mmCIF file of C-alpha atoms in Angstrom:
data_model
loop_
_atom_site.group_PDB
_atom_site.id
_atom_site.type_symbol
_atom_site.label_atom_id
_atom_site.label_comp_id
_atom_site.label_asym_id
_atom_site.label_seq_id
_atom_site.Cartn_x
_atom_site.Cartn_y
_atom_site.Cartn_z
ATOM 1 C CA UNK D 17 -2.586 -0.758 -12.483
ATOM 2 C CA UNK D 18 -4.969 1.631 -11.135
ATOM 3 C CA UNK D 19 -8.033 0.358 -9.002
ATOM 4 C CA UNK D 20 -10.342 3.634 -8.394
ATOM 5 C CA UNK D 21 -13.745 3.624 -6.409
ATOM 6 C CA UNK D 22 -12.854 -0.490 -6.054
ATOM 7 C CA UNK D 23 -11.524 -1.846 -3.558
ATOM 8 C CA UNK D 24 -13.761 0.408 -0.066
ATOM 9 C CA UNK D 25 -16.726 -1.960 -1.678
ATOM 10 C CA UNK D 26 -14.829 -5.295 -1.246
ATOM 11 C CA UNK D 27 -14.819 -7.052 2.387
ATOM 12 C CA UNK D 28 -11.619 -6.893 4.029
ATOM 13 C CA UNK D 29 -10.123 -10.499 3.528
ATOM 14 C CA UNK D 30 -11.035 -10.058 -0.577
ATOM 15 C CA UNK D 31 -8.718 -6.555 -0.543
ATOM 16 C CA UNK D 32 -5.810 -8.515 1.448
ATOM 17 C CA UNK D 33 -6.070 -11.569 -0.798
ATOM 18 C CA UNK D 34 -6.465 -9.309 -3.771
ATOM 19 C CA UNK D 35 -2.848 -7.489 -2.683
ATOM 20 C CA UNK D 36 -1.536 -10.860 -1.882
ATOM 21 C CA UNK D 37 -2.009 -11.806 -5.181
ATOM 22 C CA UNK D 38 -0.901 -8.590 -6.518
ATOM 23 C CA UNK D 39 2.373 -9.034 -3.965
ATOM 24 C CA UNK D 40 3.223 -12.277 -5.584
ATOM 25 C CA UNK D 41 2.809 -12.279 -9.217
ATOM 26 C CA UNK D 42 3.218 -8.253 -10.317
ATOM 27 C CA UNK D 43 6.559 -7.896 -11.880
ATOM 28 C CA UNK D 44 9.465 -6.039 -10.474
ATOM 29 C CA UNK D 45 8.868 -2.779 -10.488
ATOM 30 C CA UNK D 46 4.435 -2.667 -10.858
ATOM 31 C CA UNK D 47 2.628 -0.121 -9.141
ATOM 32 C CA UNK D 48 -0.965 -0.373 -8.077
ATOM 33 C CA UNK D 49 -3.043 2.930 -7.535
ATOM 34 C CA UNK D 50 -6.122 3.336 -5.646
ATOM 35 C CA UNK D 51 -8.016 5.021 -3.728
ATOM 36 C CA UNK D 52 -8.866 4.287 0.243
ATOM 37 C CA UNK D 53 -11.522 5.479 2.540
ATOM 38 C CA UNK D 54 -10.426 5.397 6.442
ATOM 39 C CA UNK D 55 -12.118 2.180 8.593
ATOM 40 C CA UNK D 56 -14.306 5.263 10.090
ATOM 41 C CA UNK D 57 -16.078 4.913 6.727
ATOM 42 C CA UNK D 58 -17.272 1.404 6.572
ATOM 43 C CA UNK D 59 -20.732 1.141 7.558
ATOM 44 C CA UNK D 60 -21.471 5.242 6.351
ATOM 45 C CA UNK D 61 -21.447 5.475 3.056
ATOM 46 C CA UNK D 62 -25.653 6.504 3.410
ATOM 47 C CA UNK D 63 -23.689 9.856 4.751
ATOM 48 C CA UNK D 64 -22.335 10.796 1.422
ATOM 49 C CA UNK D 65 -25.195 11.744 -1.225
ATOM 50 C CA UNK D 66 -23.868 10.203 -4.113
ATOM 51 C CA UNK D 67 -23.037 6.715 -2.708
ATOM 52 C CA UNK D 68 -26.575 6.976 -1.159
ATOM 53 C CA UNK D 69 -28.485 6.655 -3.553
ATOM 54 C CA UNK D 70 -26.956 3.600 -5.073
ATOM 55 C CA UNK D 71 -27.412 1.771 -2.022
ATOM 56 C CA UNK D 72 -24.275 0.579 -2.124
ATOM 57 C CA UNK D 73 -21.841 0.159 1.310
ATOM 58 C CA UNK D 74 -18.548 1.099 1.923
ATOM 59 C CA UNK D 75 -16.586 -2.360 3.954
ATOM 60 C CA UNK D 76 -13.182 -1.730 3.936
ATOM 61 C CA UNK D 77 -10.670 0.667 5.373
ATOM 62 C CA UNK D 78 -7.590 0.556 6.512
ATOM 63 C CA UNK D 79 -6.842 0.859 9.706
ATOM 64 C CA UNK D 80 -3.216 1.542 9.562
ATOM 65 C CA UNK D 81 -1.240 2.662 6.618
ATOM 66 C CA UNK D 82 1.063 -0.617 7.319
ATOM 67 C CA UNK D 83 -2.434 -2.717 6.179
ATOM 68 C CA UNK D 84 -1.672 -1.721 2.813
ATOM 69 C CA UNK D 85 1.506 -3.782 2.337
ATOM 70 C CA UNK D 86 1.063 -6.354 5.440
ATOM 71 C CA UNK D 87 -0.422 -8.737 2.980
ATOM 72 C CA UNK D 88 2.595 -9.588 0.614
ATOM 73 C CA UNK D 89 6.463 -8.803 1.841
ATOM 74 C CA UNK D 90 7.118 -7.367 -1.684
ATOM 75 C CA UNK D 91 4.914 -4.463 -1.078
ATOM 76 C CA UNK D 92 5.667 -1.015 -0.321
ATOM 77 C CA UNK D 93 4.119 2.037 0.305
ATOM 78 C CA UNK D 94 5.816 4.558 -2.619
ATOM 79 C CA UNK D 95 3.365 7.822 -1.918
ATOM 80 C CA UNK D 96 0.195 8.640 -0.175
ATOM 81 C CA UNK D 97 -2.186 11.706 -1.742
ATOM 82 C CA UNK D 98 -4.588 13.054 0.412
ATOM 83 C CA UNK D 99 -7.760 14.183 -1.126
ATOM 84 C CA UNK D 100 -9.670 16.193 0.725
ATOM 85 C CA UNK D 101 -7.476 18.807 1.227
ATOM 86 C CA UNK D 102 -7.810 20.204 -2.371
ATOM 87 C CA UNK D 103 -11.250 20.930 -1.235
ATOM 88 C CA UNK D 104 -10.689 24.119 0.698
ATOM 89 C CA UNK D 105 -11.764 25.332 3.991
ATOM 90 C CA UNK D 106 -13.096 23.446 6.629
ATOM 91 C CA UNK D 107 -11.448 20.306 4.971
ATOM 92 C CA UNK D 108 -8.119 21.289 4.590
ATOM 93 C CA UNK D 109 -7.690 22.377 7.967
ATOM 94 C CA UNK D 110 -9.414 18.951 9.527
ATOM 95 C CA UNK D 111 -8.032 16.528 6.994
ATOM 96 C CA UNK D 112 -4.672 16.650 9.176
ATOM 97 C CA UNK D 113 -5.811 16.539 11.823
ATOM 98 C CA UNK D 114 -8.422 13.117 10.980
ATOM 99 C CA UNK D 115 -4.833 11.906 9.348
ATOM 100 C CA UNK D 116 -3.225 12.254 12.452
ATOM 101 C CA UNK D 117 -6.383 11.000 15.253
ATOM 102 C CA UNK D 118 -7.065 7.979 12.635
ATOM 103 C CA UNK D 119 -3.846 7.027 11.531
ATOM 104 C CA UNK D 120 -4.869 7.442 7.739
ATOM 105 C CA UNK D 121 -6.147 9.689 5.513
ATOM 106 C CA UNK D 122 -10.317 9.966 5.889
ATOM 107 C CA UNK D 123 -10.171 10.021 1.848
ATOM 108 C CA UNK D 124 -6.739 9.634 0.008
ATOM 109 C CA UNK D 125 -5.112 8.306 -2.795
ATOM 110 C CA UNK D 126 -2.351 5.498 -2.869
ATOM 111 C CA UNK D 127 0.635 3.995 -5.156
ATOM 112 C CA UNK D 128 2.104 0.189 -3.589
ATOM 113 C CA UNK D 129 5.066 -1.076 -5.503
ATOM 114 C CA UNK D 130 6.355 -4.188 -5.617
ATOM 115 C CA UNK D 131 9.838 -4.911 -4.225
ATOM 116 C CA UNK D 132 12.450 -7.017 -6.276
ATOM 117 C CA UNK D 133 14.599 -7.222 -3.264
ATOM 118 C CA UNK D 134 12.673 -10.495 -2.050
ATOM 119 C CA UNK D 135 13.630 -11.995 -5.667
ATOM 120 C CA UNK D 136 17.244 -10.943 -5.515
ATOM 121 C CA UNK D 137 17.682 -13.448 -2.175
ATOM 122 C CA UNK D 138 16.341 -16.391 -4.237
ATOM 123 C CA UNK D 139 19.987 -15.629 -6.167
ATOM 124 C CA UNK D 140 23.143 -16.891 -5.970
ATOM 125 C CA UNK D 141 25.497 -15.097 -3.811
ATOM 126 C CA UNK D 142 22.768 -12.522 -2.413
ATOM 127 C CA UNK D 143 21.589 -12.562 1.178
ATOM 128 C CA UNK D 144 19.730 -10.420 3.299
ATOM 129 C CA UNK D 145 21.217 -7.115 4.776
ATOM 130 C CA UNK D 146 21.344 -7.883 8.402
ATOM 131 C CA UNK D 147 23.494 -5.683 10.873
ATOM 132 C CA UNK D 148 21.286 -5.703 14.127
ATOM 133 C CA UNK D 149 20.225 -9.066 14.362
ATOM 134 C CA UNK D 150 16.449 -8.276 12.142
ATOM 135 C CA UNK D 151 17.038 -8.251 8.437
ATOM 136 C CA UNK D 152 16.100 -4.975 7.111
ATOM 137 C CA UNK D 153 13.391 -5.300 4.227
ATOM 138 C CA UNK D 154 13.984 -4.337 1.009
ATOM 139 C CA UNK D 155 17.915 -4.276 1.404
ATOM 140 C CA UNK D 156 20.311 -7.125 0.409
ATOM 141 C CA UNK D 157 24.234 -7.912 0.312
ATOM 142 C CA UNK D 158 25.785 -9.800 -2.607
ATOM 143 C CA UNK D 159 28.872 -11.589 -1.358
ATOM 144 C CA UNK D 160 32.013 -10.908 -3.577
ATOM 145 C CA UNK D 161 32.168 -14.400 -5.588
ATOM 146 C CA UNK D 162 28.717 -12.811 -7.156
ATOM 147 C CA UNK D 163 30.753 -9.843 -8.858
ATOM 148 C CA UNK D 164 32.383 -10.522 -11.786
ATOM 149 C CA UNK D 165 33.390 -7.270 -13.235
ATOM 150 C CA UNK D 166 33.756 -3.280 -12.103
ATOM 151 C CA UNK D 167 30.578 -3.174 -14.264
ATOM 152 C CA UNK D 168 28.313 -5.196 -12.268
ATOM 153 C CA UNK D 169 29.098 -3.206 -9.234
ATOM 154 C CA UNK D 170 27.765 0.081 -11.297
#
């Protein structure tokens, strides 16, 4: 699914409940596209010319890269694109350096998946892969009496 020039419109609790919903229902293995424009952005979209004129606003950004996926546990982050750096000089010089000061990209490109670990545990014999005392997401042990044959373990 790809969600382009979408989701920086929406208010914040409509793009969490919008990835919760993805989170939950997407089948194993779904990827969602978009694009994101940092929290610095909310509020300025009169700066850029072409939103300007449209009067419309930009009202979401993520703070964090982790706000992408903090809304379903069967999310994950599989790549982040930064675009401004295919724009040249000044911007690929600063766009690093606003990536590193904000904590995410000041204009970028991302893919979420959606994890089928979380639906293996609801299975027989599977648990959660736990050797530290905090379960480590996306990982998960199946017990012996779950293998049947040499070819399951392939």
């Amino acid at each position: 699914m790809f969600a382009e020039g979408v989701l920086m419109y929406l208010e914040g609790e409509h793009v969490r409940r919008f990835l919760r919903v993805f989170g939950e229902h997407a089948p194993k293995g779904s990827e969602l596209a978009f694009d994101v424009m940092s929290w610095l952005a909310a509020g300025n979209a009169y700066l850029l010319p072409s939103v300007r004129q449209t009067l419309a606003e930009f009202r979401w950004g993520p703070r964090s890269m982790s706000d992408l996926t903090a809304p379903h546990r069967r999310l994950r982050l599989l790549s982040e694109h930064p675009v401004l750096e295919g724009y040249g000089f000044p911007y690929a010089s600063a766009a690093p350096l606003f990536r590193w000061f904000a904590g995410v990209p000041l204009y970028g490109i991302v893919r979420l998946g959606v994890d089928a670990a979380q639906q293996a545990l609801t299975e027989p014999f599977v648990r959660p892969f736990d050797v530290t005392g905090k379960p480590m997401r996306g990982w998960a042990v199946i017990d012996p009496d779950g293998v049947d044959t040499q070819r399951q373990l392939r």
